[in-house]
Amino acid sequence: MAEPLALYVHWPFCVSKCPYCDFNSHVRESVDQAVWREALVADLRYEAALLPGRRVGSIFFGGGTPSLMPPATVAAVIAAAEAAWGLTGDVEITLEANPNSVEVANFGDLAAAGVNRVSIGVQSFDSEVLEFLGRAHSEDEARRAIATAQEHFARVSFDLIYARPGQSMADWEAELGDALAFGTDHLSLYQLTIEPGTRFATLAAKGELTIPDGDTAADLFDATQAMTRSAGLPRYEVSNHARMGQESRHNLAYWRYADYAGVGPGAHGRRLGQATERHKKPENFVSAVTRNGHGLKVESDLPPAERATEAMLMGLRLTEGIDLARIEARSGLAREAFVDAGAAARLAGQGLMRQDGDRLAVTDDGILLLDSILSEVVRTG
């Protein structure tokens, strides 16, 4: 039996657009829920026909704001996945949620629909920071959302953004301590980055927004590692922390370069050596599904070297690193084609990487230099 398949489902709609967000999200006055339910299910069935003989080990509803999805739509997609592929007995079904009261009120129905893990976009517990980040929820709503999620879902994660303009070490340590006190088994902790095409990028270009410099950001990162480690939630990926066994299995499928089907507007997928991408604009996606029975915009064969490069770039983000034998099997290339062994040995000698047989990883000392390490170790030609 082939390894379990990961399924990503994109819900593109949001109440408003956040100034730091470069995701495929759209604000619409109204959404025809019946049309969207049918389109997502049809798109899923098309993918299932191309990936027979698999079982789904994880489903991830991302966005956009999937907690705006009617629970009936969520249930319909899960049922379609079960009918088309079958689900593993321990399937992980995650839904991203905003902490707004209206959406939190759906948590019980979403759990009844089959969701067993929720990832909440808290971002901060400071009302001024939430306003700066363009978030539509309050500090109290964030706290209530986490507590309510813990009542309804077996597994709860939430996001915070740090290394914000003017944020001191003491401020961040207090906020992170507050977050750890909730006792969730997973946290996603992202440093604020300025993404091209966002409102923050425009402000930064005008000199009206400045994020902490590299040294300050590194100090904040180191403090984050120390606090999460002592709380029993060590980093297992650059920005993700979990108790042992509570890692996001869906995201691990990406980082370990497993097959994953992507359905919904703008969703990317990797199936059997092919890259897939759906139409991004919601209206174009629905039109494509109506016309063709699927929302595919791009479907291309990935050359072996590109598959190996992707696997390296994704896998070295993980604390566990990469399995070189697995990448050889997935790409059909010998490791000499995609790893500079001399560079890896030199970096290991400097304490920035470690290698044990087929396993190659970036150390804690090296993780802040990940981009430069990748440029040295990964052979792309």
Coordinates of C-alpha atoms in Angstrom, one line a residue:
M1 CA 0.0 0.0 0.0
A2 CA 1.4 3.4 -1.0
E3 CA 2.0 5.9 1.8
P4 CA -1.1 8.0 2.9
L5 CA -2.0 10.9 0.7
A6 CA -2.4 14.5 2.0
L7 CA -5.3 16.6 0.8
Y8 CA -5.3 20.4 0.8
V9 CA -8.6 22.3 0.3
H10 CA -8.5 26.0 -0.3
W11 CA -11.3 28.3 0.8
P12 CA -10.4 31.7 -0.7
F13 CA -12.8 34.1 1.1
C14 CA -12.0 36.5 3.9
V15 CA -13.9 39.2 5.7
S16 CA -11.0 41.6 5.1
K17 CA -7.5 41.5 3.7
C18 CA -4.7 41.7 6.2
P19 CA -1.8 44.1 5.4
Y20 CA 0.9 41.4 5.7
C21 CA -0.9 38.7 3.8
D22 CA 0.2 37.5 0.4
F23 CA -2.1 34.4 0.3
N24 CA -4.8 33.8 -2.3
S25 CA -7.6 35.5 -0.3
H26 CA -10.5 37.5 -1.6
V27 CA -13.3 39.7 -0.1
R28 CA -16.7 39.1 -1.5
E29 CA -20.1 40.6 -0.4
S30 CA -21.8 37.2 -0.9
V31 CA -20.9 33.6 -1.7
D32 CA -23.2 31.1 -3.3
Q33 CA -22.5 28.2 -0.9
A34 CA -24.2 25.5 -3.0
V35 CA -22.1 26.4 -6.0
W36 CA -18.9 26.3 -4.0
R37 CA -19.8 23.0 -2.3
E38 CA -20.4 21.4 -5.7
A39 CA -17.2 22.9 -7.2
L40 CA -14.9 21.8 -4.5
V41 CA -16.3 18.2 -4.5
A42 CA -16.1 18.0 -8.3
D43 CA -12.5 19.2 -8.2
L44 CA -11.7 16.7 -5.5
R45 CA -13.2 13.8 -7.5
Y46 CA -11.1 14.7 -10.5
E47 CA -7.9 14.5 -8.5
A48 CA -9.0 11.2 -6.9
A49 CA -9.4 9.6 -10.3
L50 CA -5.8 10.4 -11.0
L51 CA -4.5 9.1 -7.7
P52 CA -6.2 5.7 -7.3
G53 CA -5.4 3.2 -4.7
R54 CA -4.5 5.7 -2.0
R55 CA -5.9 6.5 1.4
V56 CA -6.0 10.0 2.8
G57 CA -4.0 10.5 6.0
S58 CA -4.6 14.2 6.4
I59 CA -7.0 16.9 5.2
F60 CA -6.2 20.6 5.6
F61 CA -8.7 23.3 5.0
G62 CA -6.7 26.5 4.4
G63 CA -7.4 29.9 3.1
G64 CA -8.5 32.5 3.1
T65 CA -10.6 31.9 6.1
P66 CA -12.0 28.3 6.2
S67 CA -13.9 28.9 9.4
L68 CA -16.2 31.0 7.2
M69 CA -17.1 27.7 5.5
P70 CA -20.5 26.3 6.4
P71 CA -20.0 23.1 8.4
A72 CA -22.2 21.4 5.9
T73 CA -19.7 22.2 3.1
V74 CA -16.8 20.9 5.3
A75 CA -18.7 17.7 5.9
A76 CA -19.5 17.3 2.2
V77 CA -15.8 17.6 1.3
I78 CA -14.7 15.1 4.0
A79 CA -17.4 12.7 2.9
A80 CA -16.3 13.1 -0.8
A81 CA -12.7 12.3 0.2
E82 CA -13.8 9.3 2.1
A83 CA -15.9 8.0 -0.8
A84 CA -13.2 8.7 -3.4
W85 CA -10.1 7.4 -1.5
G86 CA -11.0 6.2 2.0
L87 CA -9.5 7.8 5.1
T88 CA -6.9 6.3 7.4
G89 CA -8.2 5.3 10.9
D90 CA -6.2 8.1 12.5
V91 CA -6.8 10.7 9.8
E92 CA -5.9 14.3 10.8
I93 CA -8.4 16.9 9.6
T94 CA -7.3 20.4 10.3
L95 CA -9.2 23.7 9.7
E96 CA -7.7 27.2 9.9
A97 CA -9.9 29.5 11.9
N98 CA -10.0 33.1 12.9
P99 CA -10.8 33.9 16.5
N100 CA -13.9 36.1 15.7
S101 CA -16.9 35.3 17.8
V102 CA -19.1 34.5 14.8
E103 CA -16.7 31.9 13.5
V104 CA -15.9 30.4 17.0
A105 CA -19.7 29.8 17.4
N106 CA -19.3 27.2 14.6
F107 CA -16.6 25.1 16.4
G108 CA -19.1 22.6 17.7
D109 CA -20.6 22.0 14.3
L110 CA -17.2 21.9 12.6
A111 CA -16.1 19.2 15.1
A112 CA -19.4 17.3 14.4
A113 CA -18.6 17.5 10.6
G114 CA -15.3 15.7 11.2
V115 CA -12.7 18.3 11.9
N116 CA -10.4 17.0 14.7
R117 CA -7.7 19.7 14.7
V118 CA -7.9 23.5 14.5
S119 CA -5.3 26.1 13.8
I120 CA -6.2 29.5 15.0
G121 CA -4.8 32.8 13.6
V122 CA -4.4 34.6 16.8
Q123 CA -1.2 36.5 15.8
S124 CA -1.1 38.6 19.0
F125 CA -2.8 39.1 22.4
D126 CA -2.2 42.9 22.3
S127 CA -5.1 45.0 21.0
E128 CA -2.8 47.7 19.5
V129 CA -0.8 45.0 17.7
L130 CA -3.9 43.4 16.4
E131 CA -5.0 46.7 14.9
F132 CA -1.6 47.2 13.4
L133 CA -1.8 43.7 11.8
G134 CA -5.3 44.5 10.4
R135 CA -6.9 41.7 12.4
A136 CA -10.6 41.8 13.0
H137 CA -10.7 40.2 16.4
S138 CA -10.0 41.5 19.9
E139 CA -7.6 40.2 22.6
D140 CA -10.5 38.7 24.6
E141 CA -11.9 37.0 21.5
A142 CA -8.5 35.4 20.9
R143 CA -8.4 34.0 24.4
R144 CA -12.0 32.8 24.2
A145 CA -11.4 31.2 20.8
I146 CA -8.5 29.1 22.2
A147 CA -10.5 28.0 25.2
T148 CA -13.5 27.1 23.1
A149 CA -11.4 25.2 20.6
Q150 CA -9.9 23.2 23.5
E151 CA -13.4 22.1 24.5
H152 CA -14.3 20.9 21.0
F153 CA -11.2 19.6 19.3
A154 CA -8.7 17.0 20.4
R155 CA -5.8 19.0 18.9
V156 CA -5.4 22.8 18.9
S157 CA -2.7 25.0 17.5
F158 CA -2.5 28.8 17.2
D159 CA -0.2 31.3 15.4
L160 CA 1.6 34.3 16.7
I161 CA 3.7 36.9 14.8
Y162 CA 6.8 38.3 16.5
A163 CA 9.8 40.4 15.6
R164 CA 7.3 43.3 15.0
P165 CA 8.3 47.0 14.8
G166 CA 9.4 48.2 18.2
Q167 CA 8.8 44.9 20.0
S168 CA 11.2 44.4 22.9
M169 CA 12.6 41.1 24.2
A170 CA 10.6 41.5 27.4
D171 CA 7.4 42.2 25.5
W172 CA 7.8 39.0 23.4
E173 CA 8.8 36.8 26.4
A174 CA 5.7 37.9 28.2
E175 CA 3.5 37.3 25.3
L176 CA 5.0 33.9 24.5
G177 CA 4.8 32.9 28.2
D178 CA 1.1 33.8 28.0
A179 CA 0.7 31.6 24.9
L180 CA 2.4 28.6 26.4
A181 CA 0.2 28.8 29.5
F182 CA -2.8 27.7 27.4
G183 CA -1.2 24.2 27.3
T184 CA -1.8 23.5 23.6
D185 CA 0.3 20.9 22.0
H186 CA 1.3 22.9 18.9
L187 CA 2.3 26.5 18.3
S188 CA 3.3 28.3 15.0
L189 CA 5.5 31.3 15.7
Y190 CA 6.4 33.4 12.7
Q191 CA 8.7 36.4 12.5
L192 CA 7.1 39.3 10.7
T193 CA 8.3 39.4 7.1
I194 CA 7.6 42.0 4.4
E195 CA 6.0 40.2 1.5
P196 CA 6.0 41.8 -2.0
G197 CA 2.6 43.2 -3.1
T198 CA 1.3 43.7 0.4
R199 CA 0.3 47.0 2.1
F200 CA 3.2 46.5 4.5
A201 CA 5.6 46.3 1.5
T202 CA 4.3 49.7 0.4
L203 CA 4.7 51.2 3.8
A204 CA 8.2 49.8 4.1
A205 CA 9.2 51.2 0.7
K206 CA 8.1 54.7 2.0
G207 CA 10.2 54.2 5.2
E208 CA 7.0 54.2 7.3
L209 CA 7.5 50.6 8.5
T210 CA 10.7 49.1 9.9
I211 CA 11.1 45.6 11.3
P212 CA 13.8 44.6 13.7
D213 CA 17.3 44.2 12.2
G214 CA 18.9 40.7 11.8
D215 CA 20.7 40.7 15.2
T216 CA 17.6 41.6 17.1
A217 CA 15.5 39.1 15.2
A218 CA 18.1 36.4 15.9
D219 CA 18.0 37.2 19.6
L220 CA 14.2 37.0 19.6
F221 CA 14.4 33.6 17.8
D222 CA 16.9 32.2 20.3
A223 CA 14.7 33.3 23.2
T224 CA 11.8 31.6 21.5
Q225 CA 13.7 28.3 21.2
A226 CA 14.7 28.4 24.8
M227 CA 11.2 29.1 26.1
T228 CA 9.4 26.6 23.9
R229 CA 12.0 23.9 24.6
S230 CA 11.6 24.3 28.3
A231 CA 7.8 24.1 28.0
G232 CA 8.1 20.8 26.1
L233 CA 7.2 22.2 22.7
P234 CA 10.6 22.1 20.8
R235 CA 10.9 23.4 17.3
Y236 CA 10.4 20.7 14.7
E237 CA 10.4 23.1 11.7
V238 CA 11.8 26.6 11.4
S239 CA 8.6 28.2 12.8
N240 CA 6.6 25.3 14.2
H241 CA 6.7 23.8 17.7
A242 CA 5.0 20.8 19.1
R243 CA 5.0 18.2 21.8
M244 CA 6.4 14.9 20.7
G245 CA 3.8 13.2 18.4
Q246 CA 1.7 16.3 18.0
E247 CA 3.4 17.7 14.9
S248 CA 1.1 18.7 12.0
R249 CA 1.1 15.5 10.0
H250 CA -0.3 17.4 7.0
N251 CA 2.5 19.9 6.9
L252 CA 5.1 17.1 7.5
A253 CA 3.8 15.5 4.3
Y254 CA 4.9 18.7 2.5
W255 CA 8.2 18.9 4.2
R256 CA 9.0 15.2 3.7
Y257 CA 8.0 15.6 0.0
A258 CA 5.1 13.2 0.0
D259 CA 2.3 13.3 -2.6
Y260 CA -0.5 15.8 -1.9
A261 CA -3.6 16.7 -3.8
G262 CA -4.5 20.4 -3.9
V263 CA -8.1 21.4 -4.7
G264 CA -9.8 24.8 -4.6
P265 CA -8.7 28.2 -6.0
G266 CA -5.0 28.6 -6.3
A267 CA -4.2 25.3 -4.6
H268 CA -0.9 23.6 -5.5
G269 CA -0.4 19.9 -5.5
R270 CA 2.3 17.3 -6.1
R271 CA 1.2 14.0 -7.5
L272 CA 3.3 11.3 -9.0
G273 CA 6.1 13.6 -10.2
Q274 CA 3.8 16.3 -11.5
A275 CA 3.1 19.8 -10.2
T276 CA -0.5 21.0 -10.2
E277 CA -2.0 24.5 -9.7
R278 CA -5.6 25.6 -9.7
H279 CA -7.0 28.9 -11.1
K280 CA -6.5 31.5 -8.4
K281 CA -9.5 33.9 -8.8
P282 CA -12.6 32.4 -7.3
E283 CA -14.8 33.1 -10.3
N284 CA -12.3 31.7 -12.7
F285 CA -12.0 28.5 -10.6
V286 CA -15.8 27.9 -10.6
S287 CA -16.0 28.6 -14.3
A288 CA -13.2 26.1 -15.0
V289 CA -14.9 23.4 -12.9
T290 CA -18.2 24.0 -14.7
R291 CA -16.5 23.9 -18.1
N292 CA -14.0 21.1 -17.5
G293 CA -15.0 19.2 -14.4
H294 CA -11.9 20.5 -12.6
G295 CA -10.2 23.8 -11.6
L296 CA -6.7 22.9 -13.0
K297 CA -4.7 25.8 -14.6
V298 CA -1.3 24.2 -14.6
E299 CA -0.3 20.5 -14.8
S300 CA 3.4 19.9 -15.6
D301 CA 5.9 17.1 -15.2
L302 CA 8.7 18.0 -12.8
P303 CA 12.2 17.0 -14.0
P304 CA 14.1 14.7 -11.6
A305 CA 16.5 17.5 -10.7
E306 CA 13.7 19.9 -9.8
R307 CA 12.0 17.2 -7.7
A308 CA 15.3 16.6 -5.8
T309 CA 15.8 20.4 -5.3
E310 CA 12.3 20.8 -3.9
A311 CA 12.7 17.9 -1.5
M312 CA 16.0 19.4 -0.3
L313 CA 14.6 22.9 0.2
M314 CA 11.6 21.7 2.0
G315 CA 13.2 18.9 4.1
L316 CA 16.1 20.9 5.5
R317 CA 13.6 23.2 7.2
L318 CA 12.8 20.3 9.5
T319 CA 14.8 19.6 12.7
E320 CA 14.9 15.9 11.7
G321 CA 16.4 17.0 8.3
I322 CA 16.2 14.9 5.1
D323 CA 16.4 11.2 4.3
L324 CA 18.8 11.2 1.3
A325 CA 17.7 7.6 0.3
R326 CA 14.1 8.8 0.1
I327 CA 15.0 11.7 -2.1
E328 CA 16.9 9.4 -4.4
A329 CA 13.9 7.2 -4.6
R330 CA 11.5 10.1 -5.2
S331 CA 13.7 11.8 -7.8
G332 CA 15.4 8.8 -9.5
L333 CA 18.8 10.6 -9.0
A334 CA 21.9 9.6 -7.1
R335 CA 22.5 11.9 -4.2
E336 CA 25.7 13.3 -5.8
A337 CA 23.4 15.0 -8.3
F338 CA 21.6 17.1 -5.6
V339 CA 23.9 17.3 -2.6
D340 CA 27.4 18.9 -2.4
A341 CA 28.9 16.4 0.0
G342 CA 32.0 18.5 0.5
A343 CA 30.0 21.5 1.5
A344 CA 27.9 19.4 3.8
A345 CA 31.0 18.0 5.5
R346 CA 32.6 21.4 5.9
L347 CA 29.4 22.8 7.4
A348 CA 29.1 19.8 9.7
G349 CA 32.7 20.5 10.9
Q350 CA 31.5 24.1 11.7
G351 CA 28.6 22.7 13.8
L352 CA 26.0 24.0 11.3
M353 CA 24.9 20.7 9.9
R354 CA 24.9 17.1 11.0
Q355 CA 25.0 13.9 9.0
D356 CA 24.3 10.3 10.2
G357 CA 24.1 7.8 7.4
D358 CA 21.3 8.8 5.0
R359 CA 20.1 11.5 7.4
L360 CA 21.3 15.1 6.8
A361 CA 20.1 18.0 8.9
V362 CA 20.7 21.6 9.8
T363 CA 21.6 22.1 13.5
D364 CA 20.2 24.7 15.9
D365 CA 23.3 26.8 15.4
G366 CA 22.7 26.7 11.6
I367 CA 19.0 27.3 11.3
L368 CA 19.3 31.1 11.3
L369 CA 21.7 30.7 8.4
L370 CA 19.4 28.3 6.5
D371 CA 19.2 30.3 3.3
S372 CA 23.0 30.5 2.9
I373 CA 23.4 26.8 3.9
L374 CA 20.9 25.7 1.3
S375 CA 22.7 27.7 -1.4
E376 CA 26.0 25.9 -0.5
V377 CA 24.7 22.3 -0.1
V378 CA 21.9 22.0 -2.6
R379 CA 23.1 21.2 -6.2
T380 CA 20.5 22.5 -8.6
G381 CA 22.2 21.9 -12.0

